[in-house]
Amino acid sequence: MKRFIIIGNSAAGVAAAEEIRKIDNSSEIVIVSDEKGNAYSKCLLTYYIMGKISRSQLEFKDTGFYEKNNIKLVSGIKAVSINRKDKKIVLENKEDISYHKLLIATGSSAKVQNISGQKEGAAYTLRVIEDADKIAEKLKTVDSAAVLGAGLIGMKIAHMLKEKGKKVFIIARSNQILSQMLDAESAGFLTGHIGKEATVLTGQDVSEILYSNSKMAGLRLLNNEKIDCGMVITAKGVTPNTELARAAGLVVDKGISVDETMKTSDNDIYAAGDVAESTDLLSGKKEIKALWTTAVEQGKIAARNMARLDSAEQAGQEIIYAGAVSMNSMECFSIPCISAGSMHGETTEVFDYRKPGQAVLRRIFVKDNRIFGFVTIGDIRFAGILNRLLCEKKDISSIKNVFNSAKLTRANLLECIGEQGIISSMEKQ
Amino acid sequence: MKKIFCDIKKCMHCRRCELACYIKNADVRDIFEAVKLAEPPVKNIELIQMSDNSMPFICRQCDEPLCVDACISGALYIDKKLNYVCLDKTKCVGCWSCIMRCPHGSIRVSKHTALKCDNCVSKEKPECVNACPTGALALNEND
């Protein structure tokens, strides 16, 4: 009997397993993960610490997901190597399991930043459930906390800290918050609106952790300034878990290199999610997009190719992954924000719209009558359609003139796409 | 899968579909109760004035819904019985990934969670279809 092995039990791995099962009802599917228990969503950890959701709600699949789909879950055991010659993976307990096709979806880990003077119980990172529990425990003993890094995760942590009633410091090395998600102008606008909730220090870094009676008392910054806080959480981005692939001799660059079917340099091994590279739809460059939605998309495409390409009649019917666009959404201190694409350099026109007196900003970046990037803050209603115009590389010259005004409506966006809504198809003919 | 369709020759633009959706989402008996609410209810169906005609827009119930793939919490799911794309509000954390991905702009913000049309999965027929006085709106098998 054929056996599919998936290493990794998160967005990409779970989506792939589910997709393989949709196509192939009989083969064995095994998910191997070093983390114990059912799959859970790491993106939800800040909500879990906040108390907005329970521990069981971290699990994004229904109870009984593995049983219902006849997926064998080997959890709490690390896969330590891949024997490509014999098509086997080796587990840390020395057992091996042979595969017909293998998917590497090992995800990414939090980048660690060692701070001078760091002792136990001062600096934390947030990546797995255990980290969340440790942070929740520590928060009971402190009144103020600093977040090192102002990316999406950093800002989500900062928001969580505020919701927990703490005094919050956000320390960003770059000159703006959310530098991967926003252009400087939008970041400045958002910083202005969250300034009442948290102290944002940009262009700064920590030089050492300060203690008083062996308890953390605060941080010294590069400019010698001191801030008082009881803990620091670092959020300096993630790094792909490529060790397994590298050791197996697969081609790895920034992440595991894959072709447009999500296949690695080995014909029987695929990769998806935070660990795999994908082509940026705008620049054409190979990049890692550590995004939930990309991980699910890649997992499904890998799965379809893994499950279908064997039979001769389906040869040449690969499912092609066109690539990904950077996109992010978040609620930043109660202000919803969605952005996508590129907001730097190559665009030639910027359309700016603000609602006076409100935390509402929309910026659309255009080149050659195509949207290359956009930011929506405060009013995110049109983000999905703008994203579609961007991804489908639509000509937007017919509506460009209202991009910087309140006259941009759902109607003109839908018209630009050629959307016919719910008219029955009889009439469309 | 069944989807809501509109025969625009029959549509009088009376907006009763919108009202019915408001009332359903607010979980009240009628529009008089709905307008008294502290926060105005949100509707999933919207009559949009295009350049040459008005027509209602609503979730397309995509066969491969991007919103479900984007959901980080498992709040968006495909109903097993009828295959409708549904939202479990108790699981939604308000990350807005679905709004970022929906190519039709069909998902709304309601208080702190997303809101989307589920074809009134718990009822026999969608409320907007029930409310349509001319029979322009109908729940039909996708053709």
PDB file of C-alpha atoms in Angstrom, chain A residues 97-341:
ATOM      1  CA  ILE A  97       9.013   4.615   8.303  1.00  0.00           C
ATOM      2  CA  SER A  98       9.132   4.183   4.566  1.00  0.00           C
ATOM      3  CA  TYR A  99       7.319   6.576   2.253  1.00  0.00           C
ATOM      4  CA  HIS A 100       5.992   6.607  -1.222  1.00  0.00           C
ATOM      5  CA  LYS A 101       5.948  10.407  -1.279  1.00  0.00           C
ATOM      6  CA  LEU A 102       7.177  12.717   1.462  1.00  0.00           C
ATOM      7  CA  LEU A 103       6.150  16.286   2.280  1.00  0.00           C
ATOM      8  CA  ILE A 104       8.428  18.446   4.388  1.00  0.00           C
ATOM      9  CA  ALA A 105       6.309  21.045   6.179  1.00  0.00           C
ATOM     10  CA  THR A 106       8.521  21.678   9.170  1.00  0.00           C
ATOM     11  CA  GLY A 107       7.645  25.372   9.365  1.00  0.00           C
ATOM     12  CA  SER A 108       9.813  27.958  11.033  1.00  0.00           C
ATOM     13  CA  SER A 109      11.150  28.872  14.439  1.00  0.00           C
ATOM     14  CA  ALA A 110      11.374  32.194  16.196  1.00  0.00           C
ATOM     15  CA  LYS A 111      14.674  33.983  15.673  1.00  0.00           C
ATOM     16  CA  VAL A 112      16.403  34.249  18.996  1.00  0.00           C
ATOM     17  CA  GLN A 113      18.109  37.430  20.050  1.00  0.00           C
ATOM     18  CA  ASN A 114      20.468  37.117  22.957  1.00  0.00           C
ATOM     19  CA  ILE A 115      20.548  40.260  24.991  1.00  0.00           C
ATOM     20  CA  SER A 116      23.499  41.161  27.127  1.00  0.00           C
ATOM     21  CA  GLY A 117      22.908  40.377  30.796  1.00  0.00           C
ATOM     22  CA  GLN A 118      20.091  37.950  29.997  1.00  0.00           C
ATOM     23  CA  LYS A 119      19.190  35.701  32.931  1.00  0.00           C
ATOM     24  CA  GLU A 120      16.453  33.131  33.389  1.00  0.00           C
ATOM     25  CA  GLY A 121      12.970  34.634  33.597  1.00  0.00           C
ATOM     26  CA  ALA A 122      13.605  37.957  31.854  1.00  0.00           C
ATOM     27  CA  ALA A 123      13.509  37.451  28.088  1.00  0.00           C
ATOM     28  CA  TYR A 124      10.872  35.410  26.291  1.00  0.00           C
ATOM     29  CA  THR A 125       9.905  34.469  22.760  1.00  0.00           C
ATOM     30  CA  LEU A 126       6.485  33.344  21.561  1.00  0.00           C
ATOM     31  CA  ARG A 127       6.291  30.497  19.080  1.00  0.00           C
ATOM     32  CA  VAL A 128       4.780  27.404  20.683  1.00  0.00           C
ATOM     33  CA  ILE A 129       2.122  26.693  23.320  1.00  0.00           C
ATOM     34  CA  GLU A 130       4.688  26.218  26.091  1.00  0.00           C
ATOM     35  CA  ASP A 131       6.051  29.715  25.371  1.00  0.00           C
ATOM     36  CA  ALA A 132       2.534  31.119  25.700  1.00  0.00           C
ATOM     37  CA  ASP A 133       2.010  29.411  29.042  1.00  0.00           C
ATOM     38  CA  LYS A 134       5.336  30.706  30.347  1.00  0.00           C
ATOM     39  CA  ILE A 135       4.533  34.246  29.237  1.00  0.00           C
ATOM     40  CA  ALA A 136       1.031  34.088  30.773  1.00  0.00           C
ATOM     41  CA  GLU A 137       2.553  32.950  34.070  1.00  0.00           C
ATOM     42  CA  LYS A 138       5.199  35.668  34.075  1.00  0.00           C
ATOM     43  CA  LEU A 139       2.622  38.352  33.247  1.00  0.00           C
ATOM     44  CA  LYS A 140       0.979  37.735  36.612  1.00  0.00           C
ATOM     45  CA  THR A 141       4.071  39.198  38.266  1.00  0.00           C
ATOM     46  CA  VAL A 142       4.834  42.274  36.150  1.00  0.00           C
ATOM     47  CA  ASP A 143       3.143  45.621  35.476  1.00  0.00           C
ATOM     48  CA  SER A 144       5.052  46.550  32.383  1.00  0.00           C
ATOM     49  CA  ALA A 145       6.695  44.741  29.501  1.00  0.00           C
ATOM     50  CA  ALA A 146       8.735  45.515  26.420  1.00  0.00           C
ATOM     51  CA  VAL A 147       8.458  43.952  22.994  1.00  0.00           C
ATOM     52  CA  LEU A 148      11.624  43.777  20.959  1.00  0.00           C
ATOM     53  CA  GLY A 149      10.616  43.898  17.293  1.00  0.00           C
ATOM     54  CA  ALA A 150       7.673  45.679  15.707  1.00  0.00           C
ATOM     55  CA  GLY A 151       6.694  43.228  13.010  1.00  0.00           C
ATOM     56  CA  LEU A 152       3.276  41.613  12.833  1.00  0.00           C
ATOM     57  CA  ILE A 153       3.988  39.205  15.694  1.00  0.00           C
ATOM     58  CA  GLY A 154       5.588  41.931  17.788  1.00  0.00           C
ATOM     59  CA  MET A 155       2.565  44.192  17.357  1.00  0.00           C
ATOM     60  CA  LYS A 156       0.181  41.351  18.166  1.00  0.00           C
ATOM     61  CA  ILE A 157       2.152  40.661  21.346  1.00  0.00           C
ATOM     62  CA  ALA A 158       2.101  44.363  22.226  1.00  0.00           C
ATOM     63  CA  HIS A 159      -1.674  44.453  21.741  1.00  0.00           C
ATOM     64  CA  MET A 160      -2.025  41.385  23.965  1.00  0.00           C
ATOM     65  CA  LEU A 161       0.084  43.035  26.681  1.00  0.00           C
ATOM     66  CA  LYS A 162      -2.116  46.132  26.555  1.00  0.00           C
ATOM     67  CA  GLU A 163      -5.257  44.001  26.821  1.00  0.00           C
ATOM     68  CA  LYS A 164      -3.704  42.377  29.893  1.00  0.00           C
ATOM     69  CA  GLY A 165      -3.458  45.844  31.418  1.00  0.00           C
ATOM     70  CA  LYS A 166       0.306  46.232  31.165  1.00  0.00           C
ATOM     71  CA  LYS A 167       2.330  49.313  30.339  1.00  0.00           C
ATOM     72  CA  VAL A 168       3.819  48.512  26.943  1.00  0.00           C
ATOM     73  CA  PHE A 169       7.050  49.511  25.221  1.00  0.00           C
ATOM     74  CA  ILE A 170       7.619  48.602  21.578  1.00  0.00           C
ATOM     75  CA  ILE A 171      11.236  48.742  20.484  1.00  0.00           C
ATOM     76  CA  ALA A 172      11.944  48.594  16.764  1.00  0.00           C
ATOM     77  CA  ARG A 173      15.393  48.549  15.234  1.00  0.00           C
ATOM     78  CA  SER A 174      14.050  49.931  11.978  1.00  0.00           C
ATOM     79  CA  ASN A 175      12.765  53.478  11.681  1.00  0.00           C
ATOM     80  CA  GLN A 176       9.139  52.380  11.552  1.00  0.00           C
ATOM     81  CA  ILE A 177       6.792  49.745  12.884  1.00  0.00           C
ATOM     82  CA  LEU A 178       5.590  46.874  10.656  1.00  0.00           C
ATOM     83  CA  SER A 179       8.314  47.450   8.076  1.00  0.00           C
ATOM     84  CA  GLN A 180       7.389  44.287   6.122  1.00  0.00           C
ATOM     85  CA  MET A 181       3.733  45.217   6.004  1.00  0.00           C
ATOM     86  CA  LEU A 182       3.558  49.005   5.708  1.00  0.00           C
ATOM     87  CA  ASP A 183       5.343  51.839   3.951  1.00  0.00           C
ATOM     88  CA  ALA A 184       6.892  54.477   6.189  1.00  0.00           C
ATOM     89  CA  GLU A 185       3.999  56.921   5.726  1.00  0.00           C
ATOM     90  CA  SER A 186       1.309  54.403   6.726  1.00  0.00           C
ATOM     91  CA  ALA A 187       3.444  53.163   9.612  1.00  0.00           C
ATOM     92  CA  GLY A 188       3.815  56.719  10.886  1.00  0.00           C
ATOM     93  CA  PHE A 189       0.066  57.237  10.615  1.00  0.00           C
ATOM     94  CA  LEU A 190      -0.664  54.055  12.575  1.00  0.00           C
ATOM     95  CA  THR A 191       1.992  54.852  15.182  1.00  0.00           C
ATOM     96  CA  GLY A 192       0.298  58.206  15.713  1.00  0.00           C
ATOM     97  CA  HIS A 193      -2.962  56.461  16.498  1.00  0.00           C
ATOM     98  CA  ILE A 194      -1.579  53.787  18.824  1.00  0.00           C
ATOM     99  CA  GLY A 195       0.735  56.198  20.623  1.00  0.00           C
ATOM    100  CA  LYS A 196      -1.743  56.537  23.493  1.00  0.00           C
ATOM    101  CA  GLU A 197      -1.770  52.791  24.105  1.00  0.00           C
ATOM    102  CA  ALA A 198       1.929  52.033  23.972  1.00  0.00           C
ATOM    103  CA  THR A 199       5.311  53.737  23.861  1.00  0.00           C
ATOM    104  CA  VAL A 200       6.789  53.174  20.414  1.00  0.00           C
ATOM    105  CA  LEU A 201      10.558  53.588  20.154  1.00  0.00           C
ATOM    106  CA  THR A 202      11.832  53.282  16.582  1.00  0.00           C
ATOM    107  CA  GLY A 203      15.424  53.191  15.388  1.00  0.00           C
ATOM    108  CA  GLN A 204      16.302  51.698  18.749  1.00  0.00           C
ATOM    109  CA  ASP A 205      17.638  48.475  20.173  1.00  0.00           C
ATOM    110  CA  VAL A 206      18.389  47.038  23.576  1.00  0.00           C
ATOM    111  CA  SER A 207      21.966  47.068  24.846  1.00  0.00           C
ATOM    112  CA  GLU A 208      21.397  45.236  28.137  1.00  0.00           C
ATOM    113  CA  ILE A 209      18.869  43.947  30.615  1.00  0.00           C
ATOM    114  CA  LEU A 210      18.999  45.728  33.963  1.00  0.00           C
ATOM    115  CA  TYR A 211      18.388  44.013  37.280  1.00  0.00           C
ATOM    116  CA  SER A 212      17.659  45.122  40.768  1.00  0.00           C
ATOM    117  CA  ASN A 213      18.011  42.521  43.541  1.00  0.00           C
ATOM    118  CA  SER A 214      18.328  39.853  40.822  1.00  0.00           C
ATOM    119  CA  LYS A 215      14.866  40.790  39.475  1.00  0.00           C
ATOM    120  CA  MET A 216      14.567  42.342  36.060  1.00  0.00           C
ATOM    121  CA  ALA A 217      14.114  46.087  36.466  1.00  0.00           C
ATOM    122  CA  GLY A 218      14.289  47.328  32.918  1.00  0.00           C
ATOM    123  CA  LEU A 219      16.255  47.722  29.730  1.00  0.00           C
ATOM    124  CA  ARG A 220      19.080  49.975  28.676  1.00  0.00           C
ATOM    125  CA  LEU A 221      18.743  51.117  25.092  1.00  0.00           C
ATOM    126  CA  LEU A 222      21.486  51.823  22.564  1.00  0.00           C
ATOM    127  CA  ASN A 223      21.158  55.561  23.186  1.00  0.00           C
ATOM    128  CA  ASN A 224      21.817  54.846  26.878  1.00  0.00           C
ATOM    129  CA  GLU A 225      18.231  55.679  27.827  1.00  0.00           C
ATOM    130  CA  LYS A 226      16.645  53.385  30.415  1.00  0.00           C
ATOM    131  CA  ILE A 227      13.100  52.052  30.455  1.00  0.00           C
ATOM    132  CA  ASP A 228      11.447  50.333  33.412  1.00  0.00           C
ATOM    133  CA  CYS A 229       9.838  46.998  32.653  1.00  0.00           C
ATOM    134  CA  GLY A 230       9.578  43.578  34.242  1.00  0.00           C
ATOM    135  CA  MET A 231      10.005  41.404  31.177  1.00  0.00           C
ATOM    136  CA  VAL A 232      10.952  41.553  27.521  1.00  0.00           C
ATOM    137  CA  ILE A 233       9.490  39.485  24.701  1.00  0.00           C
ATOM    138  CA  THR A 234      11.547  39.246  21.541  1.00  0.00           C
ATOM    139  CA  ALA A 235       9.780  39.038  18.199  1.00  0.00           C
ATOM    140  CA  LYS A 236      12.486  39.320  15.587  1.00  0.00           C
ATOM    141  CA  GLY A 237      10.825  37.226  12.923  1.00  0.00           C
ATOM    142  CA  VAL A 238      11.127  33.582  12.029  1.00  0.00           C
ATOM    143  CA  THR A 239      13.709  31.385  10.405  1.00  0.00           C
ATOM    144  CA  PRO A 240      12.778  28.293   8.331  1.00  0.00           C
ATOM    145  CA  ASN A 241      13.444  24.846   9.804  1.00  0.00           C
ATOM    146  CA  THR A 242      15.542  23.557   6.915  1.00  0.00           C
ATOM    147  CA  GLU A 243      18.003  21.332   8.856  1.00  0.00           C
ATOM    148  CA  LEU A 244      16.316  18.071   7.890  1.00  0.00           C
ATOM    149  CA  ALA A 245      16.259  18.963   4.190  1.00  0.00           C
ATOM    150  CA  ARG A 246      19.803  20.281   4.233  1.00  0.00           C
ATOM    151  CA  ALA A 247      21.142  17.145   5.949  1.00  0.00           C
ATOM    152  CA  ALA A 248      19.365  15.016   3.344  1.00  0.00           C
ATOM    153  CA  GLY A 249      21.196  16.878   0.595  1.00  0.00           C
ATOM    154  CA  LEU A 250      18.154  18.632  -0.870  1.00  0.00           C
ATOM    155  CA  VAL A 251      18.716  21.974  -2.533  1.00  0.00           C
ATOM    156  CA  VAL A 252      18.144  24.701   0.045  1.00  0.00           C
ATOM    157  CA  ASP A 253      18.569  28.417  -0.486  1.00  0.00           C
ATOM    158  CA  LYS A 254      16.618  30.847   1.721  1.00  0.00           C
ATOM    159  CA  GLY A 255      14.245  27.962   2.309  1.00  0.00           C
ATOM    160  CA  ILE A 256      13.845  24.606   0.616  1.00  0.00           C
ATOM    161  CA  SER A 257      13.955  25.161  -3.147  1.00  0.00           C
ATOM    162  CA  VAL A 258      10.872  23.848  -4.917  1.00  0.00           C
ATOM    163  CA  ASP A 259       9.624  23.922  -8.489  1.00  0.00           C
ATOM    164  CA  GLU A 260       6.168  25.161  -9.441  1.00  0.00           C
ATOM    165  CA  THR A 261       4.603  21.846  -8.397  1.00  0.00           C
ATOM    166  CA  MET A 262       6.124  22.285  -4.899  1.00  0.00           C
ATOM    167  CA  LYS A 263       8.579  19.448  -5.602  1.00  0.00           C
ATOM    168  CA  THR A 264      12.084  19.653  -4.130  1.00  0.00           C
ATOM    169  CA  SER A 265      15.256  18.513  -5.885  1.00  0.00           C
ATOM    170  CA  ASP A 266      14.185  14.928  -5.062  1.00  0.00           C
ATOM    171  CA  ASN A 267      11.365  13.540  -7.225  1.00  0.00           C
ATOM    172  CA  ASP A 268       9.575  11.962  -4.281  1.00  0.00           C
ATOM    173  CA  ILE A 269       9.929  14.800  -1.795  1.00  0.00           C
ATOM    174  CA  TYR A 270       7.812  17.943  -1.713  1.00  0.00           C
ATOM    175  CA  ALA A 271       7.930  20.951   0.589  1.00  0.00           C
ATOM    176  CA  ALA A 272       5.328  23.542   1.620  1.00  0.00           C
ATOM    177  CA  GLY A 273       4.687  26.309   4.104  1.00  0.00           C
ATOM    178  CA  ASP A 274       7.129  28.503   6.023  1.00  0.00           C
ATOM    179  CA  VAL A 275      10.013  26.145   5.189  1.00  0.00           C
ATOM    180  CA  ALA A 276       9.568  26.338   1.401  1.00  0.00           C
ATOM    181  CA  GLU A 277      10.431  29.081  -1.024  1.00  0.00           C
ATOM    182  CA  SER A 278       7.891  30.468  -3.428  1.00  0.00           C
ATOM    183  CA  THR A 279       8.025  32.868  -6.331  1.00  0.00           C
ATOM    184  CA  ASP A 280       6.898  36.395  -5.571  1.00  0.00           C
ATOM    185  CA  LEU A 281       4.196  37.167  -8.128  1.00  0.00           C
ATOM    186  CA  LEU A 282       5.330  40.771  -8.468  1.00  0.00           C
ATOM    187  CA  SER A 283       9.124  40.559  -8.468  1.00  0.00           C
ATOM    188  CA  GLY A 284       9.535  37.008  -9.770  1.00  0.00           C
ATOM    189  CA  LYS A 285      12.150  36.417  -7.077  1.00  0.00           C
ATOM    190  CA  LYS A 286      12.276  33.314  -4.886  1.00  0.00           C
ATOM    191  CA  GLU A 287      11.278  34.265  -1.375  1.00  0.00           C
ATOM    192  CA  ILE A 288       9.860  32.795   1.790  1.00  0.00           C
ATOM    193  CA  LYS A 289       6.364  33.972   2.574  1.00  0.00           C
ATOM    194  CA  ALA A 290       5.768  32.902   6.135  1.00  0.00           C
ATOM    195  CA  LEU A 291       2.001  33.334   5.917  1.00  0.00           C
ATOM    196  CA  TRP A 292      -0.831  31.070   6.995  1.00  0.00           C
ATOM    197  CA  THR A 293      -2.779  31.497   3.786  1.00  0.00           C
ATOM    198  CA  THR A 294       0.292  30.752   1.632  1.00  0.00           C
ATOM    199  CA  ALA A 295       1.087  27.668   3.714  1.00  0.00           C
ATOM    200  CA  VAL A 296      -2.403  26.241   3.198  1.00  0.00           C
ATOM    201  CA  GLU A 297      -2.310  27.033  -0.516  1.00  0.00           C
ATOM    202  CA  GLN A 298       1.117  25.407  -0.965  1.00  0.00           C
ATOM    203  CA  GLY A 299       0.173  22.383   1.143  1.00  0.00           C
ATOM    204  CA  LYS A 300      -2.875  21.757  -1.025  1.00  0.00           C
ATOM    205  CA  ILE A 301      -0.951  22.107  -4.291  1.00  0.00           C
ATOM    206  CA  ALA A 302       1.833  19.811  -3.077  1.00  0.00           C
ATOM    207  CA  ALA A 303      -0.801  17.301  -1.969  1.00  0.00           C
ATOM    208  CA  ARG A 304      -2.575  17.291  -5.312  1.00  0.00           C
ATOM    209  CA  ASN A 305       0.656  16.680  -7.169  1.00  0.00           C
ATOM    210  CA  MET A 306       1.826  14.033  -4.689  1.00  0.00           C
ATOM    211  CA  ALA A 307      -1.431  12.137  -4.857  1.00  0.00           C
ATOM    212  CA  ARG A 308      -2.218  12.390  -8.541  1.00  0.00           C
ATOM    213  CA  LEU A 309       0.940  12.406 -10.600  1.00  0.00           C
ATOM    214  CA  ASP A 310       1.672   8.679 -10.361  1.00  0.00           C
ATOM    215  CA  SER A 311      -0.879   7.349 -12.738  1.00  0.00           C
ATOM    216  CA  ALA A 312       0.106   7.445 -16.376  1.00  0.00           C
ATOM    217  CA  GLU A 313      -3.149   8.991 -17.529  1.00  0.00           C
ATOM    218  CA  GLN A 314      -2.507  12.009 -15.368  1.00  0.00           C
ATOM    219  CA  ALA A 315       1.059  12.547 -16.472  1.00  0.00           C
ATOM    220  CA  GLY A 316       1.669  16.120 -17.477  1.00  0.00           C
ATOM    221  CA  GLN A 317      -1.311  17.308 -15.473  1.00  0.00           C
ATOM    222  CA  GLU A 318       0.643  18.939 -12.727  1.00  0.00           C
ATOM    223  CA  ILE A 319      -1.072  21.539 -10.639  1.00  0.00           C
ATOM    224  CA  ILE A 320       1.038  24.631 -11.019  1.00  0.00           C
ATOM    225  CA  TYR A 321       1.607  27.137  -8.248  1.00  0.00           C
ATOM    226  CA  ALA A 322       1.872  30.554  -9.821  1.00  0.00           C
ATOM    227  CA  GLY A 323       3.452  32.127  -6.773  1.00  0.00           C
ATOM    228  CA  ALA A 324       2.507  34.300  -3.864  1.00  0.00           C
ATOM    229  CA  VAL A 325       1.980  37.936  -3.052  1.00  0.00           C
ATOM    230  CA  SER A 326       2.983  39.282   0.337  1.00  0.00           C
ATOM    231  CA  MET A 327      -0.162  40.097   2.245  1.00  0.00           C
ATOM    232  CA  ASN A 328      -0.951  40.679   5.860  1.00  0.00           C
ATOM    233  CA  SER A 329      -3.952  41.454   7.971  1.00  0.00           C
ATOM    234  CA  MET A 330      -4.200  42.268  11.632  1.00  0.00           C
ATOM    235  CA  GLU A 331      -6.066  44.197  14.252  1.00  0.00           C
ATOM    236  CA  CYS A 332      -3.441  46.576  15.619  1.00  0.00           C
ATOM    237  CA  PHE A 333      -4.638  48.017  18.955  1.00  0.00           C
ATOM    238  CA  SER A 334      -8.258  47.835  17.780  1.00  0.00           C
ATOM    239  CA  ILE A 335      -7.468  49.342  14.383  1.00  0.00           C
ATOM    240  CA  PRO A 336      -7.946  46.849  11.543  1.00  0.00           C
ATOM    241  CA  CYS A 337      -5.162  46.863   8.944  1.00  0.00           C
ATOM    242  CA  ILE A 338      -4.721  44.967   5.699  1.00  0.00           C
ATOM    243  CA  SER A 339      -1.923  45.431   3.222  1.00  0.00           C
ATOM    244  CA  ALA A 340      -0.583  43.529   0.236  1.00  0.00           C
ATOM    245  CA  GLY A 341       2.078  43.699  -2.425  1.00  0.00           C
TER     246      GLY A 341
END
